[in-house]
Coordinates of C-alpha atoms and ligand atoms in Angstrom, one line a residue:
M475 CA 0.0 -0.3 0.0
A476 CA 1.3 3.5 -0.7
K477 CA 2.7 5.7 2.2
P478 CA 0.4 8.2 3.1
R479 CA 1.7 11.6 2.1
K480 CA 0.8 15.4 2.6
K481 CA -1.9 16.9 0.1
A482 CA -2.4 20.5 -0.2
D483 CA -5.2 21.1 2.8
D484 CA -3.4 18.2 4.9
W485 CA -1.7 20.9 7.1
W486 CA -1.7 18.3 9.7
R487 CA 0.2 15.7 8.4
G488 CA 3.5 16.2 10.3
A489 CA 2.3 19.2 11.9
V490 CA 3.7 20.5 15.6
I491 CA 0.8 21.1 17.8
Y492 CA 1.3 23.0 21.0
Q493 CA -1.0 22.1 24.0
V494 CA -2.1 24.8 26.0
Y495 CA -3.9 24.2 29.8
P496 CA -5.8 27.3 30.0
R497 CA -6.2 27.0 33.4
S498 CA -2.5 27.2 33.8
F499 CA -1.3 29.7 31.0
Q500 CA -2.2 33.3 31.8
D501 CA -4.3 34.8 34.4
T502 CA -5.5 38.4 33.4
T503 CA -8.3 38.8 36.3
G504 CA -6.0 38.1 39.5
D505 CA -8.3 34.8 40.2
G506 CA -5.1 32.9 40.1
M507 CA -6.2 30.9 37.1
G508 CA -5.5 31.3 33.6
D509 CA -8.0 32.7 30.9
L510 CA -8.9 32.9 27.1
R511 CA -7.5 36.7 27.4
G512 CA -4.5 35.6 28.8
I513 CA -3.9 32.8 25.7
T514 CA -4.9 35.4 23.4
K515 CA -1.9 37.9 25.4
R516 CA 0.9 35.0 25.0
L517 CA 0.1 33.7 21.5
G518 CA 3.3 35.7 20.6
H519 CA 5.3 33.4 22.5
I520 CA 3.8 30.3 20.9
A521 CA 3.9 31.7 17.8
S522 CA 7.4 32.5 17.9
L523 CA 8.4 28.9 18.8
G524 CA 7.2 28.0 15.0
V525 CA 4.4 25.5 15.8
D526 CA 1.6 24.9 13.4
A527 CA -1.4 24.9 15.9
I528 CA -2.7 25.0 19.4
W529 CA -5.0 22.6 20.9
L530 CA -6.4 24.3 24.0
S531 CA -7.4 22.0 26.9
P532 CA -11.3 22.5 27.8
F533 CA -12.8 25.8 28.3
F534 CA -16.3 25.3 28.3
K535 CA -19.0 25.5 30.9
S536 CA -18.2 23.1 33.9
P537 CA -18.3 22.5 37.4
M538 CA -14.5 21.4 36.9
A539 CA -14.6 18.4 39.4
D540 CA -12.1 17.3 36.2
M541 CA -10.6 20.6 35.4
G542 CA -13.2 21.1 32.4
Y543 CA -13.2 17.5 31.6
D544 CA -16.7 17.3 32.7
V545 CA -18.6 19.4 30.4
S546 CA -22.2 21.0 31.4
D547 CA -22.8 23.4 28.5
Y548 CA -20.6 22.3 25.2
C549 CA -21.2 25.8 23.4
D550 CA -20.5 28.1 25.9
V551 CA -17.0 29.2 27.6
D552 CA -17.0 29.1 31.5
P553 CA -17.0 32.4 32.9
M554 CA -13.9 31.5 34.9
F555 CA -12.1 31.5 31.1
G556 CA -14.2 34.2 29.9
T557 CA -16.7 34.5 27.4
L558 CA -17.7 33.5 23.5
A559 CA -16.3 36.8 22.6
D560 CA -13.2 36.4 24.2
F561 CA -12.8 32.9 22.3
D562 CA -13.7 34.5 19.0
A563 CA -10.9 37.3 19.7
M564 CA -8.3 34.8 20.8
L565 CA -9.4 32.6 17.3
A566 CA -8.9 35.6 15.3
E567 CA -5.6 36.4 16.9
A568 CA -4.3 33.0 16.6
H569 CA -5.2 32.7 12.5
R570 CA -3.9 36.4 12.5
L571 CA -0.4 34.7 13.5
G572 CA -1.1 31.9 11.2
L573 CA -1.6 29.5 14.0
K574 CA -4.5 26.6 13.4
V575 CA -6.8 26.3 16.5
I576 CA -7.7 22.9 17.7
I577 CA -10.3 22.8 20.5
D578 CA -10.8 19.7 22.8
Q579 CA -14.2 17.8 22.7
V580 CA -15.2 15.8 25.6
I581 CA -18.5 13.8 24.5
S582 CA -17.8 10.2 25.4
H583 CA -19.2 11.7 29.0
T584 CA -20.7 15.0 30.4
S585 CA -20.9 16.3 33.6
D586 CA -23.5 15.4 36.0
Q587 CA -24.8 19.0 36.3
H588 CA -25.3 19.1 32.2
P589 CA -29.1 19.5 31.8
W590 CA -29.4 16.2 29.4
F591 CA -28.2 14.4 32.4
V592 CA -30.1 16.2 34.8
E593 CA -33.2 15.7 32.9
S594 CA -32.4 11.9 32.3
R595 CA -32.2 11.0 35.5
S596 CA -35.4 12.7 36.8
S597 CA -37.4 9.3 35.8
R598 CA -37.2 6.8 33.7
N599 CA -39.8 7.8 31.1
N600 CA -38.6 11.5 30.3
P601 CA -37.8 12.3 26.6
K602 CA -33.9 11.9 27.5
A603 CA -34.3 8.6 29.7
D604 CA -32.0 6.8 27.4
W605 CA -29.3 9.2 26.8
Y606 CA -26.9 7.7 29.5
V607 CA -26.0 4.3 30.3
W608 CA -28.9 3.6 32.7
A609 CA -28.9 -0.5 34.3
D610 CA -31.1 -2.2 36.8
P611 CA -29.2 -3.3 39.7
K612 CA -28.3 -7.4 40.1
P613 CA -30.9 -9.2 42.2
D614 CA -28.6 -8.5 45.1
G615 CA -28.4 -5.1 44.7
T616 CA -25.1 -4.8 43.4
A617 CA -24.0 -3.1 40.3
P618 CA -24.6 -4.4 36.9
N619 CA -21.5 -6.2 36.2
N620 CA -17.6 -5.6 37.0
W621 CA -16.6 -2.6 35.2
L622 CA -14.6 -0.4 37.0
S623 CA -13.8 3.3 36.9
I624 CA -10.3 4.7 36.2
F625 CA -10.4 7.2 38.9
G626 CA -11.4 4.4 41.4
G627 CA -14.1 1.7 42.6
P628 CA -17.0 0.6 40.6
G629 CA -17.9 2.2 37.0
W630 CA -21.4 2.4 38.4
E631 CA -23.4 4.7 40.5
W632 CA -27.0 4.3 42.1
D633 CA -29.3 6.7 41.6
G634 CA -32.6 6.5 44.5
V635 CA -35.0 8.6 41.8
R636 CA -34.4 6.2 38.9
K637 CA -33.7 3.0 40.7
Q638 CA -31.1 2.1 38.8
Y639 CA -27.3 2.7 38.3
Y640 CA -25.6 4.8 35.7
M641 CA -22.0 4.1 34.2
H642 CA -19.1 6.5 34.5
N643 CA -15.5 5.7 33.2
F644 CA -13.9 8.5 35.4
L645 CA -15.5 10.6 38.2
I646 CA -19.2 9.8 39.5
S647 CA -20.0 13.4 38.2
Q648 CA -18.8 12.5 35.0
P649 CA -21.6 9.9 33.6
D650 CA -20.9 8.0 30.2
L651 CA -23.7 9.4 27.4
N652 CA -25.2 6.2 25.3
F653 CA -23.9 6.3 22.0
H654 CA -26.1 3.7 20.8
N655 CA -29.3 6.3 21.1
P656 CA -29.0 8.0 18.0
D657 CA -30.6 11.2 19.2
V658 CA -27.4 11.5 21.3
Q659 CA -25.0 11.2 18.7
E660 CA -27.4 13.7 16.5
A661 CA -27.2 16.1 19.7
L662 CA -23.2 15.7 19.9
L663 CA -22.7 16.6 16.2
K664 CA -24.6 19.6 16.8
T665 CA -22.1 20.9 19.1
V666 CA -19.5 20.1 16.7
R667 CA -20.9 22.3 14.1
F668 CA -21.5 24.9 16.3
W669 CA -17.6 25.2 16.8
L670 CA -16.8 24.4 13.1
D671 CA -19.0 27.5 12.0
R672 CA -17.0 29.6 14.5
G673 CA -14.3 28.8 12.8
V674 CA -11.9 25.9 14.7
D675 CA -9.4 24.3 12.8
G676 CA -10.2 20.8 14.5
F677 CA -10.8 19.2 17.5
R678 CA -8.8 16.8 19.9
L679 CA -11.2 13.8 20.9
D680 CA -10.9 13.0 24.4
T681 CA -11.1 9.1 25.1
V682 CA -12.1 8.4 21.6
N683 CA -12.5 4.8 22.0
F684 CA -14.8 5.1 24.9
Y685 CA -17.9 6.0 23.4
F686 CA -19.8 2.9 23.2
H687 CA -20.3 0.1 25.6
D688 CA -21.6 -3.1 25.3
R689 CA -25.1 -3.2 25.1
K690 CA -25.5 -6.5 26.9
L691 CA -23.3 -5.0 29.6
R692 CA -21.0 -8.3 29.7
D693 CA -18.2 -9.0 32.6
N694 CA -14.7 -7.8 31.6
P695 CA -12.4 -10.6 31.7
P696 CA -9.6 -10.3 34.3
H697 CA -6.2 -9.2 32.7
E698 CA -2.4 -9.6 33.6
P699 CA -1.3 -6.2 34.9
D700 CA 0.7 -4.5 32.0
P701 CA 4.2 -3.4 33.2
E702 CA 4.1 -1.0 30.2
A703 CA 1.0 0.8 31.0
V704 CA 1.3 4.3 32.0
G705 CA -0.8 7.0 33.2
L706 CA -4.3 6.7 32.9
D707 CA -4.2 2.8 33.1
A708 CA -1.6 3.0 35.6
P709 CA -2.1 -0.7 37.0
D710 CA 0.2 -0.7 39.9
V711 CA -2.1 1.5 42.0
N712 CA -5.4 1.1 40.2
P713 CA -7.2 -2.3 39.8
Y714 CA -8.3 -0.7 36.7
G715 CA -5.5 -2.5 35.5
M716 CA -6.4 -5.7 36.3
Q717 CA -9.1 -6.2 33.3
T718 CA -9.1 -6.4 29.5
H719 CA -11.2 -3.7 28.7
R720 CA -13.4 -6.1 26.4
Y721 CA -16.7 -4.4 27.2
D722 CA -16.6 -0.9 28.3
K723 CA -14.9 0.6 25.7
T724 CA -13.3 0.0 22.1
Q725 CA -16.6 -1.1 20.9
P726 CA -17.0 -2.0 16.7
E727 CA -19.9 0.5 16.4
N728 CA -17.5 3.4 16.7
V729 CA -16.3 3.1 13.7
A730 CA -19.6 4.0 12.1
F731 CA -19.7 7.2 14.1
L732 CA -16.3 8.3 13.5
K733 CA -16.9 8.5 10.0
R734 CA -20.3 10.6 10.9
F735 CA -18.3 12.6 12.5
R736 CA -15.7 13.1 9.5
A737 CA -18.2 13.5 7.1
L738 CA -19.2 16.5 9.0
L739 CA -15.6 17.8 9.5
D740 CA -15.5 17.3 5.1
E741 CA -18.3 19.4 4.9
Y742 CA -15.7 22.4 5.9
E743 CA -12.3 22.7 4.4
G744 CA -9.0 21.7 6.1
R745 CA -10.3 20.8 9.4
A746 CA -8.5 17.9 11.5
T747 CA -9.3 15.7 14.6
V748 CA -6.9 13.9 16.7
G749 CA -8.0 11.5 18.8
E750 CA -6.7 10.1 22.2
V751 CA -6.5 6.0 22.6
G752 CA -6.1 4.8 25.8
D753 CA -6.3 1.2 25.1
G754 CA -3.5 -0.6 26.8
A755 CA -1.8 -3.6 24.6
R756 CA -4.7 -3.0 21.8
S757 CA -4.2 0.9 21.2
L758 CA -2.1 0.5 18.0
K759 CA -4.8 -1.9 16.5
T760 CA -7.4 0.9 17.5
V761 CA -5.5 3.6 16.0
A762 CA -5.2 1.6 12.6
D763 CA -8.8 1.1 12.8
Y764 CA -9.8 4.8 13.3
T765 CA -7.3 6.5 11.4
S766 CA -7.1 4.3 8.4
G767 CA -9.0 4.9 4.8
G768 CA -9.4 8.7 5.0
D769 CA -13.0 8.7 6.4
K770 CA -12.5 8.5 9.9
L771 CA -10.0 10.3 12.1
H772 CA -6.9 12.1 10.8
M773 CA -4.6 10.9 13.4
C774 CA -4.7 9.6 17.1
Y775 CA -2.2 9.5 20.0
T776 CA -1.6 6.8 22.1
F777 CA 0.3 6.3 25.4
D778 CA 3.5 4.8 24.4
L779 CA 5.9 7.5 24.7
L780 CA 4.0 9.1 27.5
G781 CA 6.0 6.4 29.8
P782 CA 8.8 6.5 32.0
D783 CA 11.1 4.8 29.1
F784 CA 13.7 6.9 27.4
T785 CA 15.5 4.2 25.7
A786 CA 16.6 3.4 21.8
D787 CA 15.0 -0.2 22.3
H788 CA 11.9 1.5 23.4
V789 CA 11.1 4.2 21.0
R790 CA 12.2 1.6 17.8
K791 CA 9.7 -0.7 19.7
C792 CA 7.4 1.9 19.7
V793 CA 7.6 3.2 16.4
Q794 CA 8.3 -0.1 14.7
S795 CA 4.9 -1.6 16.1
F796 CA 3.2 1.4 14.9
Q797 CA 4.6 1.2 11.3
R798 CA 3.3 -2.4 11.2
A799 CA 0.2 -1.7 12.6
V800 CA -0.8 1.4 11.3
T801 CA 0.1 1.2 7.3
D802 CA -2.5 3.6 6.2
G803 CA -3.0 5.9 9.1
W804 CA -1.5 8.5 10.8
V805 CA 0.2 9.2 14.3
C806 CA 0.9 12.5 16.5
W807 CA 3.8 11.5 19.0
A808 CA 3.9 13.3 22.2
F809 CA 6.5 13.0 25.3
S810 CA 4.4 15.0 27.7
N811 CA 0.8 16.3 28.2
H812 CA -1.6 17.3 31.2
D813 CA -2.2 13.7 32.3
V814 CA 1.6 12.3 32.8
N815 CA 4.6 13.3 34.7
R816 CA 6.4 16.0 32.5
H817 CA 9.1 14.3 30.9
V818 CA 12.3 15.8 31.6
S819 CA 11.5 14.4 35.1
R820 CA 10.9 11.0 33.6
F821 CA 13.8 10.6 31.7
I822 CA 16.6 12.0 34.1
R823 CA 19.1 10.3 36.0
A824 CA 20.4 13.4 38.0
P825 CA 19.1 17.2 38.3
E826 CA 22.0 18.0 36.2
E827 CA 21.0 16.4 33.2
R828 CA 17.6 18.5 32.7
E829 CA 18.7 20.6 29.8
R830 CA 20.3 18.3 28.0
I831 CA 17.5 15.7 28.1
A832 CA 15.1 18.6 27.4
K833 CA 17.1 19.5 24.4
L834 CA 18.0 15.6 23.1
A835 CA 14.4 15.1 23.7
I836 CA 12.8 17.7 21.3
T837 CA 15.6 17.0 18.8
L838 CA 14.6 13.5 18.5
L839 CA 10.4 14.3 18.7
S840 CA 11.3 16.5 15.8
T841 CA 12.8 13.9 13.5
L842 CA 10.2 10.8 13.9
R843 CA 7.5 10.3 11.3
G844 CA 4.3 12.0 12.1
S845 CA 2.6 14.9 13.7
I846 CA 3.9 15.9 17.2
C847 CA 2.5 17.6 20.3
L848 CA 4.1 19.5 22.7
Y849 CA 2.9 20.4 26.1
Q850 CA 3.1 24.0 27.6
G851 CA 6.5 24.3 29.5
E852 CA 8.4 21.8 27.8
E853 CA 10.0 24.4 25.9
L854 CA 11.4 25.7 29.3
G855 CA 12.5 22.1 30.3
L856 CA 10.2 22.5 33.1
T857 CA 10.2 19.5 35.6
E858 CA 7.3 18.0 37.6
A859 CA 6.6 19.8 40.4
D860 CA 6.5 18.0 43.8
L861 CA 3.6 19.0 45.6
A862 CA 2.4 18.5 48.9
F863 CA -1.3 16.7 49.5
E864 CA -2.5 19.8 50.8
D865 CA -2.0 21.6 47.3
L866 CA -3.3 18.7 45.1
R867 CA -6.6 19.5 43.0
D868 CA -6.6 16.6 41.0
P869 CA -9.3 14.1 42.0
Y870 CA -7.4 11.3 40.9
G871 CA -4.3 11.9 42.6
I872 CA -6.4 12.9 45.8
R873 CA -7.7 9.5 45.6
F874 CA -4.8 7.2 44.9
W875 CA -2.3 9.1 47.2
P876 CA 0.5 8.6 48.2
A877 CA 1.1 5.7 45.7
F878 CA 0.3 7.9 42.6
K879 CA 0.4 12.0 43.1
G880 CA -2.0 12.5 40.1
R881 CA -1.5 14.9 37.4
D882 CA -1.1 18.5 39.4
G883 CA 2.9 18.5 39.0
C884 CA 2.1 18.9 35.1
R885 CA -0.2 21.4 35.6
T886 CA 1.5 23.8 38.0
P887 CA 1.4 27.8 35.7
M888 CA 3.6 28.5 33.1
P889 CA 6.5 30.9 34.3
W890 CA 6.7 34.2 32.3
Q891 CA 8.6 36.6 34.2
H892 CA 11.3 35.9 36.6
G893 CA 10.9 38.8 39.0
E894 CA 7.2 39.3 39.0
A895 CA 4.8 37.2 41.8
H896 CA 4.0 34.1 40.6
A897 CA 6.7 34.3 37.8
G898 CA 4.0 36.4 36.0
F899 CA 1.2 34.0 35.7
S900 CA -1.4 35.9 37.9
T901 CA -1.3 38.8 40.4
G902 CA -3.6 36.7 42.6
K903 CA -2.8 33.1 44.4
P904 CA -2.5 31.0 41.7
W905 CA -4.6 27.7 41.8
L906 CA -1.5 25.7 42.0
P907 CA 2.0 27.2 43.1
V908 CA 4.3 28.1 40.8
P909 CA 7.7 26.2 42.1
Q910 CA 10.8 28.0 42.8
D911 CA 12.9 26.4 40.3
H912 CA 10.2 26.9 38.0
A913 CA 10.7 30.8 38.2
R914 CA 14.0 30.4 37.2
L915 CA 13.6 29.0 33.9
A916 CA 10.9 31.7 33.0
V917 CA 10.3 32.6 29.7
D918 CA 12.3 36.1 30.0
V919 CA 15.2 34.6 31.5
Q920 CA 15.6 31.7 28.6
E921 CA 14.8 34.1 26.0
K922 CA 18.0 36.0 26.5
I923 CA 20.2 32.9 26.9
A924 CA 21.4 31.7 23.1
G925 CA 21.9 28.2 24.1
S926 CA 18.7 28.0 26.4
V927 CA 16.2 25.1 26.1
F928 CA 13.4 27.7 24.9
N929 CA 16.0 28.8 22.2
H930 CA 16.9 25.1 21.4
Y931 CA 13.4 24.5 20.8
R932 CA 12.9 27.5 18.4
A933 CA 16.0 26.1 16.5
T934 CA 14.8 22.7 16.4
L935 CA 11.5 23.3 15.2
A936 CA 13.1 25.5 12.5
F937 CA 15.2 22.5 11.4
R938 CA 12.0 20.2 11.1
R939 CA 10.4 23.2 9.0
E940 CA 13.1 23.6 6.6
H941 CA 13.1 19.6 6.0
E942 CA 10.1 18.4 4.3
T943 CA 11.4 15.0 4.8
L944 CA 10.8 15.6 8.3
H945 CA 7.1 16.1 8.1
D946 CA 6.0 12.8 6.2
G947 CA 9.3 11.5 4.3
D948 CA 9.6 7.6 5.0
M949 CA 11.4 6.4 8.3
S950 CA 13.8 3.1 8.2
F951 CA 15.6 1.9 11.0
L952 CA 19.0 0.6 10.6
H953 CA 20.7 -2.4 12.0
S954 CA 22.7 -0.8 15.1
N955 CA 23.5 -1.8 18.7
H956 CA 20.5 -1.9 20.9
D957 CA 21.6 1.2 22.4
I958 CA 22.0 3.4 19.5
L959 CA 19.0 4.5 17.3
A960 CA 19.8 5.0 13.8
F961 CA 17.2 5.4 11.2
T962 CA 16.7 7.2 7.8
R963 CA 14.5 9.6 6.7
E964 CA 13.6 9.9 3.0
K965 CA 11.7 11.9 0.4
G966 CA 11.9 13.3 -2.7
G967 CA 16.2 13.9 -3.3
E968 CA 16.7 14.1 0.1
K969 CA 17.8 11.6 2.5
L970 CA 19.1 12.0 6.0
L971 CA 20.4 10.1 8.7
F972 CA 19.9 10.3 12.1
V973 CA 21.7 8.5 15.4
F974 CA 20.9 8.9 19.0
N975 CA 22.5 7.8 21.7
L976 CA 20.4 8.1 24.7
T977 CA 22.7 6.5 27.2
H978 CA 25.0 8.2 29.3
E979 CA 28.2 6.6 27.6
K980 CA 30.0 7.8 24.5
A981 CA 29.3 5.5 21.9
E982 CA 30.2 5.0 18.1
F983 CA 27.8 4.2 15.2
V984 CA 29.6 2.4 12.0
P985 CA 27.1 2.7 9.2
A986 CA 27.4 -0.2 6.7
K987 CA 29.3 0.1 3.8
S988 CA 26.4 0.7 1.3
L989 CA 25.4 3.9 2.9
K990 CA 26.8 6.2 0.8
L991 CA 27.5 9.2 3.5
G992 CA 27.4 13.1 2.2
A993 CA 28.5 15.8 4.4
P994 CA 27.5 16.0 8.3
L995 CA 24.5 18.3 8.6
S996 CA 24.6 20.5 11.9
V997 CA 21.4 20.3 13.9
P998 CA 20.6 22.9 16.4
G999 CA 22.5 22.0 19.7
F1000 CA 24.4 19.2 18.1
G1001 CA 27.7 19.3 16.7
A1002 CA 28.8 17.1 13.5
K1003 CA 31.0 13.9 14.6
L1004 CA 32.0 12.0 11.4
K1005 CA 35.3 10.8 11.5
D1006 CA 36.7 8.3 8.7
G1007 CA 33.2 6.8 8.0
T1008 CA 32.3 6.4 11.7
I1009 CA 29.9 8.6 14.0
E1010 CA 31.2 9.2 17.2
L1011 CA 28.6 10.4 19.8
D1012 CA 28.9 11.5 23.6
G1013 CA 26.4 10.4 26.1
L1014 CA 22.9 12.0 25.2
D1015 CA 23.9 13.0 21.7
M1016 CA 22.8 12.7 18.1
A1017 CA 24.3 13.6 14.9
C1018 CA 22.7 13.8 11.0
V1019 CA 24.8 13.0 8.2
R1020 CA 23.3 13.4 4.6
L1021 CA 23.0 10.4 2.4
Ligands
BGC1051 C1 -8.1 13.4 29.8 C2 -8.0 13.6 31.4 C3 -9.6 13.3 32.0 C4 -10.0 12.4 31.2 C5 -11.7 12.2 31.5 C6 -8.5 12.2 29.6 O1 -8.2 11.1 28.7 O2 -6.8 13.9 29.0 O3 -7.5 15.0 31.4 O4 -9.5 13.1 32.9 O5 -9.9 12.0 29.8 O6 -12.2 13.3 30.3

């Protein structure tokens, strides 16, 4: 099968997407929480990195039990973030700066405060009675089956009025919508159209494989915990990882819904989707199912590179498994997002490695085949904040503390100005503290230092932009010592060899004689190291040579 390539309006293929977590980006009102005007104010910072698009985490009306991933009105802005007019202004400014805007659609579940759920739970025969996943108890009063919530405890909650259980994959206050009901699909697609008409360029689809459940509500079988599962699937602290999720998610009916979603998007020009797939060992198959054929999602991301492993073996395994499983789809790679520990902290062995690892990681990410997502603050090389229990706001962390500290450590505010209160994020007390060592890494400090992580990001992303090969060119791994990651990227007349040493010791790579080595290419931050046909690398180093 021919490898997918970029077409004229395929801006998303090979794009660099910068994730903004609005609550922690920039506050303009002094209430300690970021807002849409703050994002508008800082769009110049994002544009200066040379990215193609921003992905905004939810800013919709919400009781904020899961920080906005519990929506109570899909077509309005939460007052905490501003107004629809603020959104329109932000969108216009982003477009003026050449940035596409992707918003986060959280449609697998709503908040329990959403009028749809309020109505649905009011009786068994109201017009929305079947809009959520309701089921009778077992004769002994227990839940209908063994499904679990990712955030702890059973995946069912009892409702005294209906005298039934409703299903929730996350918090009790995040009831799961019943996608088997066509009216639900219709209503959700209407909300998607609302934002398309407003001019957004695409959607990040939260938990896209969770939309449907098994109509027969069959029990999930037990599962051997997967030691590589990370983040939301964390099995060591969470019994959720002890099941194979055969029946509570990733149901075959979803494919037809995703086609409907795509058909709607295709009524508009140049719009794109990126789906979040958390599906353990099945993830790649699910990505293949959802992104193949050009009639469903444009791309997906998985949790593969969001774990603790930063070795050549691991990266090779992830990319090769993807290449084998997904021949006709597209991936969005990321090392960080708002759900996992910041990657610098996951990958370093000692604090002094912070800068080096931050630089090496973005260089590696930029050379992979696929689109890439960056998470706010990684361009400063921020580490995971070490918070006290009293500071926590994430219900997932509060529930599993101290075995799992949750996701607040990667959600602390952006440090903008070193000398200002709360590093220029807010004039009031921020919702999460700004760590001391983050203030020292503020944007205004790093901007002035030629070799800072921030300037390295700018230079590296410029390097990626200049080499179209890196967007959608072929990628093939070369035989190498297992500590070394060696691969080629090729498109049209350009063929580049990349060699990464992710270990801490010096290493050498001797390319096969059949490879005609050309001139070494200087990659920002990493000198050329070609000597008599051998590539010599320091620990945590890389090189690029033209072929
Ligand atoms: C989001 C999380 C959220 C969950 C429930 C996820 O995958 O990224 O932040 O808690 O979905 O909506």
